mmCIF file of C-alpha atoms in Angstrom:
data_model
loop_
_atom_site.group_PDB
_atom_site.id
_atom_site.type_symbol
_atom_site.label_atom_id
_atom_site.label_comp_id
_atom_site.label_asym_id
_atom_site.label_seq_id
_atom_site.Cartn_x
_atom_site.Cartn_y
_atom_site.Cartn_z
ATOM 1 C CA MET U 1 -9.429 -13.978 0.987
ATOM 2 C CA LYS U 2 -7.753 -15.677 4.335
ATOM 3 C CA ASN U 3 -9.485 -19.204 5.040
ATOM 4 C CA ILE U 4 -10.793 -18.015 8.876
ATOM 5 C CA SER U 5 -11.675 -21.171 11.502
ATOM 6 C CA PHE U 6 -14.559 -19.323 13.665
ATOM 7 C CA LEU U 7 -14.336 -20.813 17.908
ATOM 8 C CA SER U 8 -17.328 -22.281 18.396
ATOM 9 C CA SER U 9 -20.449 -19.683 19.424
ATOM 10 C CA PRO U 10 -23.903 -20.589 21.128
ATOM 11 C CA ARG U 11 -25.565 -18.174 18.180
ATOM 12 C CA PHE U 12 -25.446 -15.249 15.743
ATOM 13 C CA THR U 13 -26.879 -11.275 16.017
ATOM 14 C CA THR U 14 -27.324 -9.508 13.093
ATOM 15 C CA THR U 15 -26.397 -6.142 12.638
ATOM 16 C CA ASP U 16 -26.860 -2.282 10.795
ATOM 17 C CA TYR U 17 -23.033 -1.192 11.165
ATOM 18 C CA LEU U 18 -20.664 -2.415 13.972
ATOM 19 C CA ILE U 19 -18.245 0.436 14.583
ATOM 20 C CA ILE U 20 -14.602 -0.958 15.571
ATOM 21 C CA GLY U 21 -12.840 2.318 17.995
ATOM 22 C CA GLY U 22 -15.134 3.429 21.259
ATOM 23 C CA GLY U 23 -13.327 6.532 21.541
ATOM 24 C CA LEU U 24 -15.013 10.050 20.612
ATOM 25 C CA ALA U 25 -15.664 9.212 17.111
ATOM 26 C CA GLY U 26 -16.995 5.684 17.894
ATOM 27 C CA CYS U 27 -19.178 6.103 20.316
ATOM 28 C CA MET U 28 -21.166 9.842 18.319
ATOM 29 C CA LEU U 29 -21.306 8.072 15.010
ATOM 30 C CA ALA U 30 -22.391 5.407 17.471
ATOM 31 C CA TRP U 31 -25.739 8.237 18.504
ATOM 32 C CA LYS U 32 -26.312 9.309 16.011
ATOM 33 C CA LEU U 33 -27.147 6.514 13.790
ATOM 34 C CA LYS U 34 -29.866 4.796 16.874
ATOM 35 C CA ARG U 35 -30.760 8.513 16.816
ATOM 36 C CA SER U 36 -31.722 7.749 12.678
ATOM 37 C CA GLY U 37 -32.829 4.233 13.400
ATOM 38 C CA ARG U 38 -29.821 2.573 12.610
ATOM 39 C CA GLN U 39 -28.642 -0.742 14.558
ATOM 40 C CA CYS U 40 -25.052 -0.562 15.434
ATOM 41 C CA ILE U 41 -22.647 -3.088 18.333
ATOM 42 C CA LEU U 42 -19.265 -1.159 19.236
ATOM 43 C CA ILE U 43 -16.723 -2.967 20.086
ATOM 44 C CA ASP U 44 -13.766 -1.588 21.922
ATOM 45 C CA THR U 45 -11.182 -3.442 24.610
ATOM 46 C CA PRO U 46 -12.039 0.520 26.955
ATOM 47 C CA HIS U 47 -9.698 0.259 28.884
ATOM 48 C CA LYS U 48 -6.776 0.424 26.549
ATOM 49 C CA SER U 49 -5.738 3.466 25.089
ATOM 50 C CA ASN U 50 -6.785 5.722 22.854
ATOM 51 C CA ALA U 51 -6.343 9.407 21.152
ATOM 52 C CA SER U 52 -9.965 10.359 23.782
ATOM 53 C CA ARG U 53 -7.751 9.796 26.030
ATOM 54 C CA ILE U 54 -5.492 12.407 26.105
ATOM 55 C CA SER U 55 -8.070 15.226 24.096
ATOM 56 C CA ALA U 56 -7.906 18.525 26.035
ATOM 57 C CA GLY U 57 -11.393 19.120 24.305
ATOM 58 C CA ILE U 58 -10.317 21.946 23.047
ATOM 59 C CA ILE U 59 -12.700 23.522 20.894
ATOM 60 C CA ASN U 60 -10.522 26.614 19.283
ATOM 61 C CA PRO U 61 -12.029 28.731 15.654
ATOM 62 C CA ILE U 62 -8.115 29.238 15.025
ATOM 63 C CA THR U 63 -5.335 27.049 15.320
ATOM 64 C CA GLY U 64 -1.625 26.372 13.830
ATOM 65 C CA LYS U 65 0.183 29.087 12.525
ATOM 66 C CA ARG U 66 -1.424 30.403 10.081
ATOM 67 C CA PHE U 67 -4.394 30.888 12.414
ATOM 68 C CA SER U 68 -7.417 28.763 9.850
ATOM 69 C CA PRO U 69 -10.078 28.203 10.790
ATOM 70 C CA PHE U 70 -12.458 24.805 10.434
ATOM 71 C CA TRP U 71 -13.281 23.637 7.135
ATOM 72 C CA ASP U 72 -16.600 24.334 6.037
ATOM 73 C CA ASN U 73 -16.794 26.547 8.934
ATOM 74 C CA GLU U 74 -20.081 27.277 9.872
ATOM 75 C CA ALA U 75 -21.783 24.117 9.384
ATOM 76 C CA VAL U 76 -19.087 22.011 11.445
ATOM 77 C CA LEU U 77 -19.340 24.579 13.936
ATOM 78 C CA SER U 78 -23.205 24.739 13.885
ATOM 79 C CA SER U 79 -22.937 20.400 14.376
ATOM 80 C CA ALA U 80 -21.106 20.176 17.321
ATOM 81 C CA LEU U 81 -23.694 22.992 18.718
ATOM 82 C CA GLN U 82 -25.785 21.328 18.473
ATOM 83 C CA SER U 83 -25.251 17.758 18.893
ATOM 84 C CA TYR U 84 -23.435 18.642 22.761
ATOM 85 C CA LYS U 85 -26.993 20.358 23.595
ATOM 86 C CA SER U 86 -28.725 17.405 22.424
ATOM 87 C CA LEU U 87 -26.338 15.368 25.149
ATOM 88 C CA GLU U 88 -26.104 17.310 27.339
ATOM 89 C CA GLN U 89 -30.740 17.052 27.515
ATOM 90 C CA GLN U 90 -30.208 13.533 27.436
ATOM 91 C CA PHE U 91 -27.661 12.679 30.517
ATOM 92 C CA ASN U 92 -28.715 15.950 32.225
ATOM 93 C CA THR U 93 -25.824 16.216 32.268
ATOM 94 C CA LYS U 94 -23.135 19.642 31.361
ATOM 95 C CA PHE U 95 -20.073 18.373 29.033
ATOM 96 C CA LEU U 96 -19.808 22.032 27.239
ATOM 97 C CA ARG U 97 -19.014 25.497 28.309
ATOM 98 C CA GLU U 98 -18.434 28.019 26.515
ATOM 99 C CA ILE U 99 -14.311 30.118 27.756
ATOM 100 C CA THR U 100 -12.512 32.780 26.556
ATOM 101 C CA ALA U 101 -9.548 32.060 24.725
ATOM 102 C CA LEU U 102 -6.537 34.451 24.266
ATOM 103 C CA ARG U 103 -3.422 33.509 22.362
ATOM 104 C CA LEU U 104 -0.315 35.100 22.691
ATOM 105 C CA PHE U 105 1.532 36.139 19.218
ATOM 106 C CA THR U 106 5.015 35.533 20.015
ATOM 107 C CA ASP U 107 6.307 37.992 17.236
ATOM 108 C CA THR U 108 6.296 40.720 15.165
ATOM 109 C CA GLU U 109 6.348 38.604 12.575
ATOM 110 C CA GLU U 110 3.593 36.658 14.353
ATOM 111 C CA ARG U 111 1.211 39.796 14.535
ATOM 112 C CA GLU U 112 2.013 40.708 11.546
ATOM 113 C CA GLN U 113 0.743 37.733 9.550
ATOM 114 C CA TRP U 114 -2.273 37.992 11.602
ATOM 115 C CA PHE U 115 -3.144 42.014 10.932
ATOM 116 C CA ALA U 116 -1.964 40.622 6.804
ATOM 117 C CA LYS U 117 -3.803 37.262 5.978
ATOM 118 C CA ARG U 118 -6.679 36.782 8.843
ATOM 119 C CA ALA U 119 -7.721 40.343 11.003
ATOM 120 C CA SER U 120 -9.793 41.210 7.754
ATOM 121 C CA ALA U 121 -11.990 37.815 7.931
ATOM 122 C CA LEU U 122 -11.699 36.632 11.657
ATOM 123 C CA THR U 123 -13.443 39.322 12.814
ATOM 124 C CA PHE U 124 -15.068 37.655 15.802
ATOM 125 C CA ALA U 125 -11.421 38.322 17.353
ATOM 126 C CA GLU U 126 -10.679 41.066 18.989
ATOM 127 C CA TYR U 127 -6.434 42.956 18.801
ATOM 128 C CA LEU U 128 -5.451 42.993 22.060
ATOM 129 C CA PRO U 129 -1.940 45.321 22.388
ATOM 130 C CA PRO U 130 1.369 44.256 24.259
ATOM 131 C CA GLU U 131 -0.425 46.866 26.585
ATOM 132 C CA SER U 132 -3.835 46.202 27.541
ATOM 133 C CA ILE U 133 -2.362 42.243 28.418
ATOM 134 C CA HIS U 134 -2.771 41.592 32.544
ATOM 135 C CA SER U 135 1.210 42.421 33.149
ATOM 136 C CA TYR U 136 1.381 38.464 35.333
ATOM 137 C CA ILE U 137 1.014 37.264 31.425
ATOM 138 C CA HIS U 138 4.641 36.481 29.707
ATOM 139 C CA GLN U 139 5.117 38.960 26.827
ATOM 140 C CA GLN U 140 6.043 41.560 24.063
ATOM 141 C CA TRP U 141 3.592 41.931 20.787
ATOM 142 C CA GLY U 142 -0.080 41.593 22.282
ATOM 143 C CA GLY U 143 -2.807 39.153 20.877
ATOM 144 C CA ILE U 144 -6.142 37.875 20.239
ATOM 145 C CA ARG U 145 -8.581 37.205 22.257
ATOM 146 C CA TYR U 146 -11.630 35.555 21.670
ATOM 147 C CA GLY U 147 -14.679 32.651 22.256
ATOM 148 C CA ALA U 148 -13.954 28.805 22.279
ATOM 149 C CA TRP U 149 -15.465 25.974 23.736
ATOM 150 C CA HIS U 150 -14.048 22.664 25.991
ATOM 151 C CA LEU U 151 -15.712 19.497 25.565
ATOM 152 C CA ASP U 152 -15.872 17.726 29.025
ATOM 153 C CA ALA U 153 -14.889 14.264 26.603
ATOM 154 C CA GLU U 154 -13.764 11.759 28.817
ATOM 155 C CA LEU U 155 -17.312 12.144 30.816
ATOM 156 C CA LEU U 156 -19.147 12.590 27.907
ATOM 157 C CA ILE U 157 -17.991 9.378 26.603
ATOM 158 C CA ARG U 158 -17.897 7.149 29.867
ATOM 159 C CA SER U 159 -21.662 8.597 29.594
ATOM 160 C CA LEU U 160 -22.025 7.702 25.684
ATOM 161 C CA ARG U 161 -20.944 4.340 26.325
ATOM 162 C CA ALA U 162 -22.948 3.581 29.577
ATOM 163 C CA TRP U 163 -25.821 4.402 27.507
ATOM 164 C CA LEU U 164 -24.088 2.172 24.532
ATOM 165 C CA ALA U 165 -23.708 -0.305 26.489
ATOM 166 C CA SER U 166 -27.856 -0.456 28.027
ATOM 167 C CA GLU U 167 -28.900 0.025 24.297
ATOM 168 C CA GLY U 168 -27.199 -4.073 23.793
ATOM 169 C CA CYS U 169 -25.222 -1.941 22.414
ATOM 170 C CA VAL U 170 -21.446 -2.733 23.033
ATOM 171 C CA ARG U 171 -19.171 -5.548 23.669
ATOM 172 C CA ASN U 172 -16.188 -5.031 25.460
ATOM 173 C CA GLU U 173 -12.961 -6.915 23.971
ATOM 174 C CA GLU U 174 -10.124 -6.300 21.506
ATOM 175 C CA TYR U 175 -11.250 -6.360 17.796
ATOM 176 C CA HIS U 176 -9.265 -8.412 15.867
ATOM 177 C CA HIS U 177 -8.817 -8.767 11.719
ATOM 178 C CA ALA U 178 -8.308 -12.913 11.549
ATOM 179 C CA HIS U 179 -11.917 -13.079 12.740
ATOM 180 C CA THR U 180 -13.512 -11.458 10.237
ATOM 181 C CA ASP U 181 -15.137 -13.082 7.330
ATOM 182 C CA PHE U 182 -15.782 -11.404 4.355
ATOM 183 C CA SER U 183 -16.229 -14.104 2.053
ATOM 184 C CA GLY U 184 -19.810 -13.540 1.993
ATOM 185 C CA GLU U 185 -22.901 -11.477 1.288
ATOM 186 C CA HIS U 186 -22.152 -10.303 5.022
ATOM 187 C CA VAL U 187 -19.702 -9.224 6.744
ATOM 188 C CA VAL U 188 -18.610 -11.158 10.002
ATOM 189 C CA ILE U 189 -17.227 -11.346 12.647
ATOM 190 C CA ASN U 190 -16.282 -13.719 15.485
ATOM 191 C CA THR U 191 -14.968 -12.746 19.793
ATOM 192 C CA THR U 192 -16.094 -14.755 22.636
ATOM 193 C CA GLN U 193 -18.965 -15.205 22.500
ATOM 194 C CA GLU U 194 -21.240 -14.941 19.505
ATOM 195 C CA HIS U 195 -20.758 -14.839 15.475
ATOM 196 C CA LEU U 196 -21.962 -11.074 14.952
ATOM 197 C CA GLN U 197 -22.891 -10.374 11.117
ATOM 198 C CA THR U 198 -23.837 -6.922 9.949
ATOM 199 C CA ARG U 199 -23.443 -4.648 6.516
ATOM 200 C CA ARG U 200 -21.004 -2.354 7.284
ATOM 201 C CA ILE U 201 -18.108 -2.782 9.053
ATOM 202 C CA VAL U 202 -16.783 0.486 10.183
ATOM 203 C CA PHE U 203 -13.350 1.395 11.724
ATOM 204 C CA ALA U 204 -12.734 4.358 14.059
ATOM 205 C CA ASN U 205 -9.855 3.074 15.926
ATOM 206 C CA GLY U 206 -7.754 5.777 15.598
ATOM 207 C CA TRP U 207 -3.474 4.716 14.849
ATOM 208 C CA LYS U 208 -4.356 1.664 15.130
ATOM 209 C CA VAL U 209 -6.485 1.171 11.482
ATOM 210 C CA LEU U 210 -3.423 1.038 10.550
ATOM 211 C CA GLU U 211 -3.104 -2.403 11.618
ATOM 212 C CA THR U 212 -6.284 -4.032 9.443
ATOM 213 C CA GLU U 213 -5.190 -5.581 6.073
ATOM 214 C CA HIS U 214 -7.655 -3.039 3.913
ATOM 215 C CA TRP U 215 -6.306 0.187 6.103
ATOM 216 C CA GLY U 216 -2.896 -0.063 6.419
ATOM 217 C CA ASN U 217 -2.186 2.112 3.502
ATOM 218 C CA LEU U 218 -4.283 5.343 5.222
ATOM 219 C CA PRO U 219 -2.653 8.074 3.940
ATOM 220 C CA LEU U 220 -1.894 8.674 8.143
ATOM 221 C CA SER U 221 0.387 10.638 10.571
ATOM 222 C CA PRO U 222 0.350 9.014 14.134
ATOM 223 C CA ALA U 223 1.826 11.852 16.081
ATOM 224 C CA LYS U 224 2.061 10.821 20.041
ATOM 225 C CA GLY U 225 1.312 13.285 21.851
ATOM 226 C CA GLU U 226 0.752 13.861 25.721
ATOM 227 C CA LEU U 227 -1.738 15.806 29.020
ATOM 228 C CA LEU U 228 -1.059 17.055 31.787
ATOM 229 C CA THR U 229 -3.450 18.320 34.868
ATOM 230 C CA VAL U 230 -1.605 20.511 37.434
ATOM 231 C CA ARG U 231 -2.581 22.333 40.700
ATOM 232 C CA ALA U 232 -1.212 25.531 41.149
ATOM 233 C CA LYS U 233 -0.523 28.313 42.450
ATOM 234 C CA ARG U 234 -2.292 31.073 40.742
ATOM 235 C CA VAL U 235 -4.997 29.638 37.616
ATOM 236 C CA PRO U 236 -5.895 31.850 34.663
ATOM 237 C CA LYS U 237 -8.895 33.824 34.131
ATOM 238 C CA GLU U 238 -9.122 32.140 30.427
ATOM 239 C CA MET U 239 -7.258 29.987 28.323
ATOM 240 C CA LEU U 240 -3.839 31.131 26.962
ATOM 241 C CA VAL U 241 -2.469 29.993 24.183
ATOM 242 C CA LYS U 242 1.044 29.948 23.230
ATOM 243 C CA GLY U 243 3.226 27.351 22.438
ATOM 244 C CA VAL U 244 1.563 24.930 25.239
ATOM 245 C CA PHE U 245 -1.880 25.617 25.592
ATOM 246 C CA MET U 246 -3.042 26.451 29.301
ATOM 247 C CA LEU U 247 -6.860 25.624 30.047
ATOM 248 C CA PRO U 248 -8.346 26.736 32.949
ATOM 249 C CA LEU U 249 -10.522 24.061 35.385
ATOM 250 C CA ASP U 250 -11.641 25.067 37.941
ATOM 251 C CA ASP U 251 -9.619 27.803 40.504
ATOM 252 C CA SER U 252 -7.092 25.536 40.861
ATOM 253 C CA THR U 253 -6.315 23.296 38.459
ATOM 254 C CA MET U 254 -6.143 23.688 34.572
ATOM 255 C CA ARG U 255 -4.498 21.416 32.289
ATOM 256 C CA ILE U 256 -1.035 22.233 30.192
ATOM 257 C CA GLY U 257 -0.195 20.651 26.497
ATOM 258 C CA ALA U 258 0.308 19.642 24.002
ATOM 259 C CA SER U 259 3.511 17.520 23.039
ATOM 260 C CA TYR U 260 3.994 16.307 19.592
ATOM 261 C CA SER U 261 6.166 13.347 18.267
ATOM 262 C CA TRP U 262 7.216 11.046 15.771
ATOM 263 C CA GLU U 263 8.775 8.347 16.890
ATOM 264 C CA GLU U 264 7.677 6.038 20.302
ATOM 265 C CA LEU U 265 3.470 5.576 19.714
ATOM 266 C CA ASN U 266 2.745 4.387 22.480
ATOM 267 C CA ASP U 267 1.029 5.167 25.877
ATOM 268 C CA ALA U 268 3.667 5.628 27.666
ATOM 269 C CA PRO U 269 3.807 9.736 29.684
ATOM 270 C CA THR U 270 7.218 10.294 29.085
ATOM 271 C CA PRO U 271 8.916 12.459 32.263
ATOM 272 C CA ASN U 272 11.808 15.303 30.724
ATOM 273 C CA THR U 273 8.044 16.147 28.738
ATOM 274 C CA ALA U 274 5.978 16.644 31.608
ATOM 275 C CA GLU U 275 9.354 18.770 32.447
ATOM 276 C CA THR U 276 9.475 20.267 28.887
ATOM 277 C CA LEU U 277 5.849 21.571 29.572
ATOM 278 C CA ILE U 278 5.260 23.301 33.032
ATOM 279 C CA ALA U 279 8.197 24.948 31.989
ATOM 280 C CA GLN U 280 6.988 26.225 28.766
ATOM 281 C CA ALA U 281 3.522 27.306 30.803
ATOM 282 C CA GLN U 282 5.257 28.319 33.109
ATOM 283 C CA SER U 283 7.626 31.422 31.072
ATOM 284 C CA VAL U 284 4.258 33.234 30.277
ATOM 285 C CA PHE U 285 2.323 32.523 32.848
ATOM 286 C CA PRO U 286 4.331 31.495 35.790
ATOM 287 C CA THR U 287 3.351 30.264 39.089
ATOM 288 C CA GLU U 288 3.758 27.271 40.901
ATOM 289 C CA MET U 289 2.511 23.903 39.415
ATOM 290 C CA THR U 290 2.738 20.464 41.348
ATOM 291 C CA LEU U 291 1.290 17.961 38.532
ATOM 292 C CA LEU U 292 -1.284 15.927 38.898
ATOM 293 C CA ARG U 293 -1.850 13.154 36.027
ATOM 294 C CA HIS U 294 -0.155 13.202 33.388
ATOM 295 C CA ASP U 295 -2.342 11.428 29.852
ATOM 296 C CA ALA U 296 -0.187 10.261 26.689
ATOM 297 C CA GLY U 297 -1.488 8.415 23.497
ATOM 298 C CA VAL U 298 -1.373 8.223 19.461
ATOM 299 C CA ARG U 299 -3.101 11.028 17.454
ATOM 300 C CA PRO U 300 -4.831 9.181 14.583
ATOM 301 C CA ALA U 301 -4.016 12.649 12.699
ATOM 302 C CA ALA U 302 -3.975 12.558 8.653
ATOM 303 C CA GLN U 303 -1.511 13.327 6.687
ATOM 304 C CA ASP U 304 -3.612 16.425 4.977
ATOM 305 C CA SER U 305 -4.962 16.824 9.080
ATOM 306 C CA LYS U 306 -8.274 16.727 7.586
ATOM 307 C CA PRO U 307 -10.971 13.804 8.651
ATOM 308 C CA ILE U 308 -10.831 10.779 6.924
ATOM 309 C CA LEU U 309 -14.769 9.493 5.594
ATOM 310 C CA GLY U 310 -15.257 6.878 2.739
ATOM 311 C CA ILE U 311 -15.293 3.852 2.379
ATOM 312 C CA HIS U 312 -13.103 1.460 0.612
ATOM 313 C CA PRO U 313 -12.523 1.050 -3.298
ATOM 314 C CA GLU U 314 -12.276 -2.673 -3.297
ATOM 315 C CA GLU U 315 -13.958 -3.379 -0.341
ATOM 316 C CA PRO U 316 -17.236 -1.712 -0.254
ATOM 317 C CA ARG U 317 -18.632 -2.887 2.950
ATOM 318 C CA SER U 318 -15.625 -2.284 4.990
ATOM 319 C CA VAL U 319 -15.533 2.437 6.333
ATOM 320 C CA ILE U 320 -13.168 4.981 6.893
ATOM 321 C CA PHE U 321 -13.874 7.391 10.472
ATOM 322 C CA ASN U 322 -10.822 8.558 10.643
ATOM 323 C CA GLY U 323 -8.173 11.221 10.395
ATOM 324 C CA PHE U 324 -9.712 13.020 13.514
ATOM 325 C CA GLY U 325 -5.908 14.140 15.432
ATOM 326 C CA SER U 326 -6.664 16.285 17.503
ATOM 327 C CA LYS U 327 -9.727 18.408 15.905
ATOM 328 C CA GLY U 328 -12.493 15.813 16.883
ATOM 329 C CA ALA U 329 -14.142 18.049 19.649
ATOM 330 C CA VAL U 330 -15.458 20.297 16.872
ATOM 331 C CA TYR U 331 -15.448 17.771 13.966
ATOM 332 C CA THR U 332 -16.885 14.235 15.498
ATOM 333 C CA PRO U 333 -20.877 15.939 14.724
ATOM 334 C CA TYR U 334 -20.912 17.498 11.711
ATOM 335 C CA CYS U 335 -18.419 14.239 10.594
ATOM 336 C CA ALA U 336 -20.471 10.839 11.499
ATOM 337 C CA GLU U 337 -24.120 12.816 9.906
ATOM 338 C CA ALA U 338 -22.144 13.157 6.399
ATOM 339 C CA LEU U 339 -21.129 9.645 6.858
ATOM 340 C CA ILE U 340 -24.370 8.304 7.724
ATOM 341 C CA ASP U 341 -25.208 11.057 4.708
ATOM 342 C CA PHE U 342 -23.451 8.608 2.612
ATOM 343 C CA LEU U 343 -23.950 5.822 2.757
ATOM 344 C CA GLU U 344 -27.112 5.575 3.707
ATOM 345 C CA GLU U 345 -28.707 8.181 0.842
ATOM 346 C CA GLU U 346 -25.261 8.049 -1.394
ATOM 347 C CA LYS U 347 -25.208 12.109 -0.509
ATOM 348 C CA PRO U 348 -22.246 13.334 -1.860
ATOM 349 C CA LEU U 349 -19.402 13.842 0.636
ATOM 350 C CA ALA U 350 -17.570 17.063 1.142
ATOM 351 C CA SER U 351 -14.588 17.084 -0.112
ATOM 352 C CA TRP U 352 -12.085 18.115 2.218
ATOM 353 C CA CYS U 353 -13.103 15.325 4.337
ATOM 354 C CA ALA U 354 -13.425 12.325 2.331
ATOM 355 C CA LEU U 355 -11.018 9.245 1.528
ATOM 356 C CA SER U 356 -11.207 10.343 -2.466
ATOM 357 C CA ARG U 357 -9.699 13.383 -1.422
ATOM 358 C CA TRP U 358 -6.780 10.647 -2.478
ATOM 359 C CA ARG U 359 -6.110 9.413 -5.449
ATOM 360 C CA ALA U 360 -5.104 6.760 -4.587
ATOM 361 C CA TRP U 361 -8.262 5.469 -2.758
ATOM 362 C CA ARG U 362 -10.563 7.093 -5.187
ATOM 363 C CA LEU U 363 -13.546 3.989 -6.745
#
């Protein structure tokens, strides 16, 4: 263990959990912990980049080239919808809205794959032949229409952080692993104002977890993503998905996304990417568009595209709550509940989200 020289500070503050990271994952876990009667403190620099800034907040029950549903579909979706409803009641604010999604097939092969592998299972999706789709949408092979949801993740995070701050649960500081001491009975973090002492420290800080001592080899595949907000002369009446997604916000604005890059892991918007995304959107839905906002950030996707939850095999006070990628809006409520049950009641985690599914990380 490293020798850690703490700065002089006025007091010790003790809590059950320290949560590193204040995006959707960290805030949701903190909210669930408080509701379960546990104390927690969230450490995060609010203006630093996090993946939640570039999250479109889409809960899409059919994703990917293979039309994949969520893992543990019913339980995950039920937890998400119930959690966001409870949050809306708590803050008297609307965070979640139901939307209709129209996913357009890219070619005949994709359409045949839908009928061969998913149409009989995902019966909530309606097949639409080409002639039944509005003429102003460019497509040749038809598509599927189904219900989805849009979470205003940015508004929700602001609301949660404000509430957590009012409860004394937020420290607006950048986390430094070198200031963390695991040598005693409790984990201790030295900040500029105090010593924070905890039973467990939870890393919900996205891809930055790879810079820490214990989690540097976590099987993440971080990818830079970029999201546009545009004003358009005409806006689709439902979310369109074909290569990119076009999410209507109101009668004149929509979001377009998203890009993936594994080379430049930073939060700097790329002008060429904006041009590409707009061109892709216009090829499906031709209309005049004006760029209003361009966000970029790094998604903490796991190598197998599933969340990663668990405790470190050599340091059981160090906990991981990470790897949500672009699906944090649907997975974080369920996973937060599962992690709390695992830590507090020793209930086993589902194999699809457990850290132990990776052989190198089994206890």
